[in-house]
C-alpha cells in the first residue's frame, strides 16, 4: 500500500546546526503515529519539512504521490494536509470565529471577495460548529489574542480539524493543558475518522501512547527507534535517552 | 459587540458628522470650506490609505504620496493641450481621469508585487525608495512633468465651483472610510488581517500571502490616486517638489498624528495639520517667539512629538481615553 507521506533521507541544516540528519519515514493512510524525543531532537523541524514551512537541505518529501520537497506550504491544504503549531499562533487580532473561518477560506481558495457572500456566511456558521467540537462555542466572538492558554491550544486544533484534512500534524496539542483538558483532547483525537492519518508530537507519554499505533523516537536529528507503544515503553534505550532526560 | 451598540453608537455619530459636513458650506466661510476643509479631505483620504495598509495589512507605506502624484501628473499630461507643459495630449477631462486612474493602478500593481515579499522595516525602506525614485523620475523627465511642473490644470466642468470640489472630497472620503471599514469583515479583509498577524501561518492555511499584500497595495494605490486627482484639481498645478521626500514624510506624519491604527485618525490628523499650517503663522506674536516661516517645520515636529508622547495612538488615542470611553465600554466596547 502506498504511503500518504514519504520522507527520504531528509536533512535540515540551520547554519552549522544539523536539526535533522537523514530521516526516513513512511506513513500509511489512517495511521496514528506519535513522534517523541527530548527537546531539540528535531521533531518540530520534521513537521515543518512535511508541512512545507521549511524546505529540507537535502532529501525528498512526497505527499500522496506528489513530490513536495520544494513546494511552499500554501499548496499543502489542497493535498489534504493540515497542521498545528507547538506555540499556538492563531491570529491575535481576529476572533475565534474569524480564525476558523480563515482556515476554511484558505482551504477552499475563496478569499479575495471584497464583499461578504453567502458562502462567507456559511463558512462563518461552519466555524461555529467546529468551535463547538473543541469546546470553544462560548468564545466565538472573543479575540484570539485574549484567550487563555488552554483555549488558544483548542483554537489551534480547531483550525486544523476545520477543513477535515486527510493528514493532520499536531505539534504537542496537550502541552499546557490541565488534566481535564487532556482527557477531553484524547477523547477528541479518538473520535476522528479511521481514514484520517494523524501525526502527533507529544511530550505527554500518556496521551501519546493512548493515541498512537506506532511511535517514532527521535534524538539529535535522527530516528532512534520505532515500534508499537508497548515496544517503545519497554525499550531500555528509550528510557535512557528520553524518559531519563524528562526526569532530569 | 452587541447589536445595540452597533446601531446606536458609531454609525449614528458618523451620520451626524457627515450631515454637519454637508451643511458646512452654509455655516462657515468660503475660505474655511474651500481651503481648510477641502484640503483636509484630500490629505485625509490619502493618509487613510497609509492607515489602511498599516492597520489591516501591517505594512507602513511611504509610497502613497507617489501614487497621489502619479495620478495628478497623468491627469495633467492627458487633459491639457497645446502650449501647456507636459505631454499635452488634450483629451477629454474624464478620459484623462480614466487614464490617470489606470496608470496609477498599474504602477501600484508593479510596485506592490515587488514589495509584497518584504515586511516591517524592509517594506518601509522599499516604499521610501519608491518615493525617492518616483520623485527623480518626475523631476528629471521634464516631458511628463513640465519644466517646473504642469500648471493651469482645469478641473472637469462638473466640479467647476470650488464648493463642488469640497463635496467631491467629502463623498470620496465617506466612501473610502465606509468601504475600508466594511472590508474588515470581508473574506479579503480578514485574510489581509491574517497576513498582518502571522504570514507564515496564513501560507500554511493555503493563502497566497504576497498576492494578498499586492492586492491591498493596489487598492490603497487606487484610492490614493483618487485623492491625487482631487489634489491636482484643487491646486490647479503639480510639480515634482510636491512629491519629494518632505511631503512624503508629511503624509506619514498626518497618519501618525491622527493615530496610525485608526481610519478616522487620518482625517483628524489632516485637519490638525491643515489648521496648524494655515492659522499658526497668522497668530499674533508668533514671529516674536521665534516661529518664522523657516522654522515652521520645527513647530510641526514639536507638535508631533507632543502628541506621540501623550499618546502613541495619536489624537484618536487621546480621544478614546477621554471619559466618554467608559460609556462606550458599557455599550459593548469599540474595536474601531
Ligand atoms: N528556524 C531555526 N533556526 C535555527 N535553529 C533552529 C530553527 N528551528 C529549530 N532549530 C534548532 O534545531 C534543533 C531542533 O529543533 P526542533 O524545534 O525541531 O526540536 P524539537 O524536537 O521540536 O524540540 P522541542 O521538544 O523543544 O519542541 C534545535 O536545536 C533548535 O534550536
Ligand atoms: Mg518542538
XYZ file of C-alpha atoms and ligand atoms in Angstrom:
616
model
C 0.000 0.000 0.000
C 1.306 3.399 -0.978
C 2.252 5.727 1.814
C 0.489 9.024 2.304
C 3.693 10.713 3.363
C 7.177 9.533 2.343
C 10.240 11.163 3.808
C 13.551 10.119 2.227
C 16.970 10.915 3.602
C 15.866 14.311 4.839
C 18.458 16.569 6.393
C 17.946 20.111 7.602
C 20.859 22.339 8.497
C 20.482 25.676 10.250
C 23.913 27.085 9.587
C 26.218 24.650 11.347
C 23.450 23.022 13.352
C 22.002 19.883 11.828
C 18.465 19.637 13.113
C 17.685 16.549 11.007
C 20.292 14.053 9.843
C 18.943 11.711 7.230
C 15.448 10.883 8.407
C 13.386 8.259 6.557
C 9.731 7.846 7.346
C 6.747 6.255 5.647
C 3.291 6.963 6.926
C 0.381 4.839 5.780
C -3.113 6.119 5.314
C -5.107 6.070 8.515
C -2.026 5.549 10.625
C -1.731 7.105 14.078
C 1.885 7.955 14.609
C 3.442 9.619 17.617
C 6.856 11.260 17.390
C 8.601 11.581 20.729
C 12.049 12.612 21.823
C 13.883 15.080 24.044
C 13.920 18.842 23.485
C 15.822 19.818 20.381
C 15.534 16.337 18.878
C 14.197 17.780 15.618
C 10.549 16.770 15.957
C 9.130 20.163 15.096
C 11.644 20.553 12.306
C 10.400 17.272 10.844
C 6.842 18.648 10.929
C 7.993 21.882 9.329
C 9.519 19.912 6.483
C 6.392 17.824 5.936
C 4.164 20.913 6.132
C 6.370 22.889 3.763
C 7.299 25.638 6.220
C 10.935 24.655 5.775
C 12.486 23.172 2.640
C 14.875 20.357 3.537
C 18.558 20.906 2.867
C 18.732 17.502 1.192
C 16.309 14.629 0.727
C 12.752 14.451 -0.584
C 9.224 14.780 0.709
C 6.443 13.026 -1.178
C 2.828 13.545 -0.163
C 0.148 11.421 -1.804
C 2.495 10.573 -4.642
C 3.429 14.184 -5.355
C 6.929 15.464 -4.842
C 6.514 18.362 -2.435
C 10.140 18.839 -1.479
C 10.355 22.411 -2.781
C 6.678 23.239 -2.866
C 5.777 26.018 -0.454
C 3.390 25.386 2.395
C 0.436 27.073 0.768
C -0.093 24.119 -1.553
C -0.442 21.665 1.341
C -4.107 22.260 2.234
C -5.109 21.244 -1.285
C -3.321 17.949 -0.698
C -5.483 17.463 2.356
C -2.832 18.303 4.912
C -3.308 20.485 7.981
C -1.105 21.218 10.947
C -0.997 22.896 14.318
C 1.950 24.736 15.779
C 3.723 23.958 19.009
C 3.432 27.556 20.106
C -0.185 28.438 19.373
C -0.169 31.079 16.689
C -3.740 31.978 15.961
C -4.364 35.448 14.555
C -4.389 37.580 17.657
C -6.381 40.470 16.218
C -9.230 38.296 14.954
C -11.995 36.492 16.775
C -12.194 32.745 17.276
C -14.841 32.524 14.585
C -12.747 34.557 12.156
C -9.693 32.413 12.813
C -11.559 29.241 11.989
C -13.215 30.956 9.051
C -9.759 31.711 7.641
C -8.779 28.060 7.907
C -11.873 27.182 5.863
C -11.405 30.005 3.368
C -7.740 29.164 2.814
C -8.579 25.557 2.107
C -11.332 26.442 -0.356
C -9.300 29.106 -2.081
C -12.009 31.715 -1.820
C -10.660 34.700 -0.094
C -10.446 37.604 -2.455
C -14.051 38.795 -2.405
C -14.366 42.439 -1.438
C -17.848 41.937 -0.050
C -19.486 39.323 2.115
C -21.019 36.483 0.144
C -23.497 33.766 1.191
C -20.563 31.361 1.093
C -18.824 33.521 3.714
C -21.839 33.357 5.974
C -21.991 29.602 5.513
C -18.322 29.323 6.447
C -18.975 31.503 9.482
C -21.672 29.071 10.614
C -19.416 26.142 9.887
C -16.734 27.803 12.007
C -19.194 27.930 14.887
C -19.789 24.183 14.548
C -16.078 23.494 14.576
C -15.605 25.692 17.643
C -18.274 23.646 19.328
C -16.258 20.468 18.721
C -13.289 21.897 20.627
C -15.442 23.404 23.367
C -14.958 26.977 22.243
C -18.545 27.907 21.403
C -18.619 30.269 24.349
C -15.647 32.200 22.972
C -16.742 32.557 19.343
C -16.571 36.339 19.291
C -13.579 36.758 21.564
C -10.274 37.885 20.129
C -7.795 35.033 19.825
C -5.172 37.216 21.487
C -7.310 37.426 24.610
C -7.897 33.689 25.069
C -6.476 31.714 27.958
C -3.601 29.389 27.130
C -5.664 26.206 27.024
C -8.278 27.861 24.840
C -5.614 29.015 22.447
C -4.490 25.426 22.023
C -8.073 24.412 21.410
C -8.368 27.084 18.733
C -5.148 25.823 17.182
C -6.732 22.401 16.982
C -9.988 23.799 15.623
C -8.140 25.447 12.750
C -6.588 22.104 11.850
C -9.729 19.996 12.034
C -11.948 22.619 10.369
C -11.113 21.571 6.835
C -11.479 17.833 7.548
C -7.952 17.100 6.405
C -6.767 13.650 5.380
C -3.421 14.151 7.067
C -3.130 16.044 10.310
C 0.042 17.069 12.092
C -0.382 18.056 15.727
C 2.624 19.550 17.492
C 2.256 18.971 21.237
C -1.501 19.504 21.417
C -1.577 18.579 25.114
C 1.143 20.923 26.322
C -0.015 23.309 28.981
C -3.432 21.705 29.293
C -4.986 20.760 32.602
C -5.688 17.124 33.388
C -9.346 17.514 32.484
C -8.495 19.280 29.236
C -6.091 16.483 28.323
C -8.784 13.932 28.873
C -11.108 15.820 26.541
C -8.323 16.122 23.990
C -7.722 12.377 23.970
C -11.427 11.799 23.546
C -11.479 14.182 20.609
C -8.457 12.533 18.967
C -10.015 9.105 19.443
C -13.208 10.296 17.802
C -11.506 11.023 14.486
C -12.445 9.059 11.384
C -10.345 5.919 10.807
C -9.166 7.157 7.444
C -7.535 10.222 8.947
C -3.765 9.991 9.094
C -2.557 11.503 12.334
C 0.964 12.554 13.257
C 1.402 13.631 16.788
C 4.350 15.148 18.603
C 3.754 14.762 22.288
C 5.744 15.025 25.458
C 2.884 13.629 27.490
C 3.536 9.887 27.185
C 0.128 9.059 28.456
C -1.561 10.955 25.624
C 0.949 9.791 23.007
C 0.743 6.106 23.902
C -3.016 6.067 24.102
C -3.468 7.557 20.656
C -0.596 6.071 18.698
C -0.369 2.754 16.894
C 3.271 3.378 16.162
C 5.790 5.524 17.999
C 8.928 7.011 16.490
C 11.616 8.082 18.911
C 13.942 10.853 17.798
C 17.127 12.221 19.314
C 19.722 14.570 17.860
C 18.014 14.786 14.484
C 17.833 11.059 13.982
C 15.267 8.330 14.401
C 16.467 6.228 17.297
C 13.822 3.571 17.221
C 10.258 2.900 16.154
C 7.670 0.428 17.298
C 4.361 -0.061 18.980
C 3.716 1.867 22.191
C 4.414 -1.278 24.186
C 7.711 -1.948 22.458
C 8.826 1.628 22.965
C 7.769 1.685 26.569
C 9.758 -1.466 27.224
C 12.920 -0.332 25.454
C 15.722 0.485 27.927
C 17.474 2.642 25.352
C 14.447 4.913 25.119
C 14.298 5.156 28.835
C 17.841 6.384 28.959
C 17.717 8.989 26.206
C 14.208 10.184 26.582
C 12.471 9.363 29.775
C 15.775 9.948 31.532
C 16.004 13.420 30.053
C 12.471 14.115 31.119
C 13.242 13.220 34.674
C 16.389 15.322 34.720
C -20.109 43.764 20.265
C -23.822 43.759 20.811
C -26.242 44.890 18.181
C -27.485 47.875 20.087
C -24.063 49.431 20.299
C -23.614 48.921 16.599
C -26.874 50.576 15.703
C -26.698 53.489 18.074
C -23.041 54.317 18.649
C -20.633 54.798 15.824
C -22.869 54.841 12.740
C -25.018 57.499 14.338
C -22.022 59.647 15.211
C -20.705 59.207 11.692
C -24.059 60.112 10.145
C -24.228 63.216 12.342
C -20.741 64.271 11.344
C -21.432 63.734 7.661
C -24.650 65.736 7.901
C -22.755 68.534 9.588
C -20.108 68.476 6.867
C -22.811 68.532 4.189
C -24.286 71.652 5.758
C -20.920 73.231 6.454
C -20.759 75.393 3.296
C -23.817 77.313 4.509
C -22.366 77.702 8.011
C -18.713 78.529 7.501
C -16.748 80.975 5.407
C -15.847 80.090 1.861
C -12.183 80.156 2.854
C -12.694 77.644 5.622
C -14.682 75.308 3.410
C -12.763 75.576 0.184
C -9.317 75.915 1.598
C -9.136 74.298 5.014
C -11.772 71.625 4.691
C -11.230 70.610 1.088
C -7.537 70.224 1.762
C -8.298 68.261 4.915
C -10.483 65.843 2.998
C -7.901 65.373 0.251
C -4.973 64.805 2.599
C -7.146 62.703 4.897
C -8.150 60.465 2.006
C -4.525 59.973 1.032
C -3.417 59.389 4.627
C -6.263 56.900 5.088
C -4.553 54.644 2.562
C -1.476 54.593 4.810
C -3.669 53.720 7.791
C -5.486 51.042 5.791
C -2.256 49.319 4.775
C -0.786 49.626 8.230
C -3.798 48.646 10.276
C -5.137 45.823 8.143
C -2.028 44.669 6.367
C 0.766 45.512 8.789
C 2.540 47.457 6.040
C 3.723 51.007 6.636
C 3.923 52.527 3.196
C 5.826 55.634 2.226
C 4.753 55.271 -1.392
C 1.231 56.616 -1.037
C 2.155 60.183 -1.911
C 3.844 58.865 -5.037
C 0.551 57.238 -6.102
C -1.135 60.537 -5.354
C 1.420 62.332 -7.500
C 1.316 59.875 -10.393
C -2.445 60.377 -10.704
C -2.008 64.147 -10.667
C 0.757 64.180 -13.253
C -1.068 61.765 -15.525
C -4.209 63.857 -15.433
C -2.203 66.990 -16.211
C -0.453 65.334 -19.139
C -3.624 63.921 -20.596
C -6.068 66.766 -20.094
C -4.087 69.798 -21.204
C -3.498 70.701 -24.803
C -1.397 72.954 -26.952
C 1.167 75.213 -25.372
C 0.868 73.886 -21.869
C 3.658 71.960 -20.194
C 3.779 68.174 -20.221
C 2.648 65.817 -22.948
C -0.343 67.966 -23.979
C -2.492 65.049 -25.031
C -5.570 67.243 -24.994
C -8.013 64.546 -24.028
C -11.487 64.966 -22.657
C -11.174 65.542 -18.874
C -12.971 62.330 -17.971
C -10.817 60.322 -20.363
C -7.864 61.910 -18.605
C -9.330 60.833 -15.269
C -9.615 57.260 -16.529
C -6.064 57.386 -17.856
C -4.717 58.715 -14.560
C -6.503 56.021 -12.567
C -5.350 53.240 -14.870
C -1.705 54.336 -14.841
C -1.712 54.802 -11.072
C -3.270 51.400 -10.506
C -0.830 49.699 -12.866
C 2.072 51.359 -11.094
C 0.645 50.076 -7.815
C 0.443 46.546 -9.240
C 4.109 46.561 -10.207
C 5.409 48.292 -7.078
C 3.123 46.262 -4.824
C 4.207 42.967 -6.351
C 7.860 43.820 -5.793
C 7.281 44.976 -2.216
C 4.965 42.102 -1.322
C 7.739 39.814 -0.196
C 9.017 42.228 2.409
C 7.599 43.254 5.764
C 8.294 45.658 8.585
C 11.236 47.956 8.236
C 12.165 46.464 4.855
C 8.758 47.282 3.446
C 9.062 50.806 4.821
C 12.504 51.255 3.286
C 11.455 49.807 -0.051
C 8.467 52.121 -0.316
C 10.689 55.027 0.683
C 12.930 54.078 -2.217
C 9.854 54.053 -4.475
C 9.076 57.564 -3.318
C 12.598 58.787 -3.964
C 12.840 57.115 -7.368
C 9.397 58.424 -8.296
C 10.453 61.921 -7.394
C 13.578 61.706 -9.536
C 11.673 60.230 -12.458
C 9.285 63.168 -12.477
C 11.979 65.713 -11.687
C 14.249 64.564 -14.491
C 11.877 63.571 -17.271
C 10.518 67.045 -17.908
C 8.449 65.756 -20.838
C 5.988 64.298 -18.331
C 6.340 66.823 -15.541
C 6.908 70.034 -17.469
C 9.877 72.146 -16.531
C 8.899 73.309 -13.073
C 5.648 71.406 -13.042
C 2.422 71.271 -15.005
C 0.345 74.379 -14.456
C -3.100 75.762 -15.365
C -4.803 72.442 -14.852
C -8.575 72.791 -15.130
C -10.983 70.513 -13.377
C -13.858 68.843 -15.197
C -16.885 71.158 -15.613
C -18.908 69.065 -13.216
C -16.565 70.130 -10.424
C -16.265 73.729 -11.566
C -17.347 75.696 -8.484
C -14.927 75.206 -5.568
C -17.679 74.001 -3.259
C -18.334 71.079 -5.614
C -14.760 70.003 -5.160
C -15.370 70.090 -1.415
C -18.367 67.835 -1.877
C -16.381 65.507 -4.120
C -13.764 65.263 -1.391
C -16.454 64.594 1.169
C -18.112 61.941 -0.958
C -14.883 60.091 -1.695
C -13.785 60.351 1.925
C -17.045 58.894 3.190
C -16.936 56.136 0.589
C -13.345 55.295 1.433
C -13.999 55.332 5.162
C -17.109 53.201 4.984
C -15.536 50.958 2.359
C -12.338 50.338 4.297
C -14.341 49.704 7.446
C -16.656 47.274 5.688
C -13.678 45.487 4.181
C -12.618 44.405 7.646
C -15.333 41.759 7.705
C -14.994 40.502 4.147
C -13.027 37.499 3.017
C -10.329 39.753 1.610
C -10.158 41.932 4.710
C -9.968 39.005 7.095
C -7.278 37.364 5.009
C -5.335 40.627 4.999
C -5.504 40.861 8.777
C -4.363 37.265 8.978
C -1.389 38.195 6.813
C -0.660 41.052 9.200
C -0.809 38.828 12.291
C 1.091 35.807 11.010
C 2.055 35.436 7.348
C 3.686 32.030 7.862
C 0.535 30.643 9.368
C -1.535 32.159 6.562
C 0.608 30.396 3.985
C 0.153 27.061 5.708
C -3.606 27.608 5.643
C -3.364 27.853 1.868
C -3.227 31.615 1.311
C -1.056 33.328 -1.234
C 0.469 35.915 1.071
C 2.363 38.040 -1.484
C -0.735 38.192 -3.676
C -2.809 39.467 -0.779
C -0.273 42.117 0.066
C -0.127 43.160 -3.581
C -3.900 43.440 -3.863
C -4.050 45.564 -0.727
C -1.328 47.805 -2.088
C -3.210 48.169 -5.372
C -6.424 49.083 -3.600
C -4.593 51.649 -1.479
C -2.831 52.985 -4.572
C -6.130 53.358 -6.371
C -7.647 55.363 -3.521
C -4.502 57.467 -3.133
C -4.781 58.127 -6.883
C -8.308 59.457 -6.409
C -7.013 61.776 -3.713
C -4.250 62.831 -6.089
C -6.822 63.801 -8.711
C -8.739 65.906 -6.226
C -5.471 67.499 -5.209
C -4.448 68.450 -8.702
C -7.871 69.953 -9.310
C -7.720 71.835 -6.067
C -4.213 73.133 -6.711
C -4.554 73.675 -10.440
C -0.970 72.543 -10.820
C 1.533 69.919 -9.783
C 5.309 69.893 -9.680
C 7.880 67.256 -8.732
C 8.728 69.020 -5.462
C 5.223 68.238 -4.227
C 6.063 64.515 -4.157
C 9.597 64.833 -2.822
C 10.722 63.315 0.432
C 9.477 66.182 2.619
C 5.814 65.948 1.596
C 6.106 62.141 1.627
C 7.024 62.286 5.287
C 4.323 64.837 5.996
C 1.677 62.434 4.764
C 3.052 59.781 7.092
C 3.106 62.323 9.916
C -0.550 63.140 9.261
C -1.406 59.457 9.611
C 0.668 59.218 12.786
C -0.746 62.374 14.397
C -4.250 61.056 13.884
C -3.318 57.588 15.053
C -1.872 55.111 12.585
C -4.220 52.403 13.765
C -7.494 54.212 13.255
C -9.017 55.194 9.956
C -10.825 58.267 11.266
C -7.470 59.429 12.581
C -6.303 60.039 9.016
C -8.790 62.860 8.542
C -8.328 64.109 12.075
C -4.588 64.272 11.531
C -5.084 66.047 8.221
C -7.412 68.566 9.865
C -4.909 69.375 12.601
C -2.101 69.632 10.095
C -4.035 71.967 7.813
C -5.196 74.085 10.761
C -1.679 74.474 12.073
C -0.307 75.086 8.619
C -2.989 77.662 7.806
C -3.501 79.559 11.004
C -0.410 79.212 13.132
C 1.582 81.626 11.038
C -1.189 84.188 11.325
C -1.356 84.145 15.104
C -0.239 87.423 16.618
C 3.255 87.484 18.036
C 4.344 84.082 16.690
C 7.321 85.619 14.956
C 8.254 87.370 18.197
C 8.710 83.987 19.872
C 10.903 82.941 17.033
C 8.464 80.975 14.865
C 9.288 82.253 11.449
C 8.415 80.709 8.127
C 11.679 78.821 8.065
C 11.122 77.297 11.486
C 7.634 76.196 10.713
C 8.561 72.560 10.255
C 10.155 72.579 13.668
C 6.819 73.592 15.132
C 5.100 70.760 13.328
C 7.817 68.453 14.609
C 7.291 69.582 18.193
C 3.538 69.128 17.875
C 4.008 65.613 16.526
C 6.422 64.856 19.331
C 3.996 66.130 21.948
C 1.159 64.038 20.551
C 3.336 60.951 20.346
C 4.476 61.341 23.929
C 0.931 61.922 25.150
C -0.473 59.049 23.145
C 1.319 56.624 20.852
C -2.043 56.071 19.223
C -2.235 59.688 18.131
C -5.172 62.018 18.521
C -7.751 59.256 18.282
C -5.895 57.511 21.084
C -6.238 60.639 23.197
C -9.901 60.945 22.277
C -10.507 57.343 23.324
C -9.037 57.981 26.728
C -11.473 60.761 27.479
C -14.241 59.892 29.961
C -16.547 59.070 27.071
C -14.685 55.807 26.882
C -16.342 54.348 29.921
C -19.738 54.982 28.386
C -18.623 53.285 25.206
C -17.408 50.323 27.153
C -20.752 49.932 28.803
C -22.350 49.948 25.418
C -20.292 46.980 24.433
C -16.895 48.397 23.574
C -15.482 49.549 20.298
C -12.825 47.966 18.210
C -12.582 50.567 15.512
N 14.460 28.199 12.492
C 15.521 27.688 13.175
N 16.725 28.297 13.089
C 17.774 27.799 13.747
N 17.754 26.718 14.510
C 16.584 26.075 14.649
C 15.409 26.532 13.989
N 14.378 25.705 14.306
C 14.910 24.779 15.121
N 16.224 24.990 15.328
C 17.114 24.148 16.124
O 17.007 22.845 15.625
C 17.007 21.900 16.683
C 15.769 21.066 16.615
O 14.669 21.899 16.929
P 13.184 21.380 16.957
O 12.339 22.570 17.215
O 12.899 20.601 15.737
O 13.204 20.450 18.235
P 12.007 19.690 18.931
O 12.336 18.246 18.893
O 10.720 20.103 18.364
O 12.165 20.207 20.420
P 11.046 20.618 21.486
O 10.630 19.362 22.173
O 11.781 21.518 22.429
O 9.950 21.276 20.778
C 17.126 22.703 17.965
O 18.462 22.700 18.364
C 16.684 24.071 17.571
O 17.336 25.044 18.351
Mg 9.114 21.106 19.002
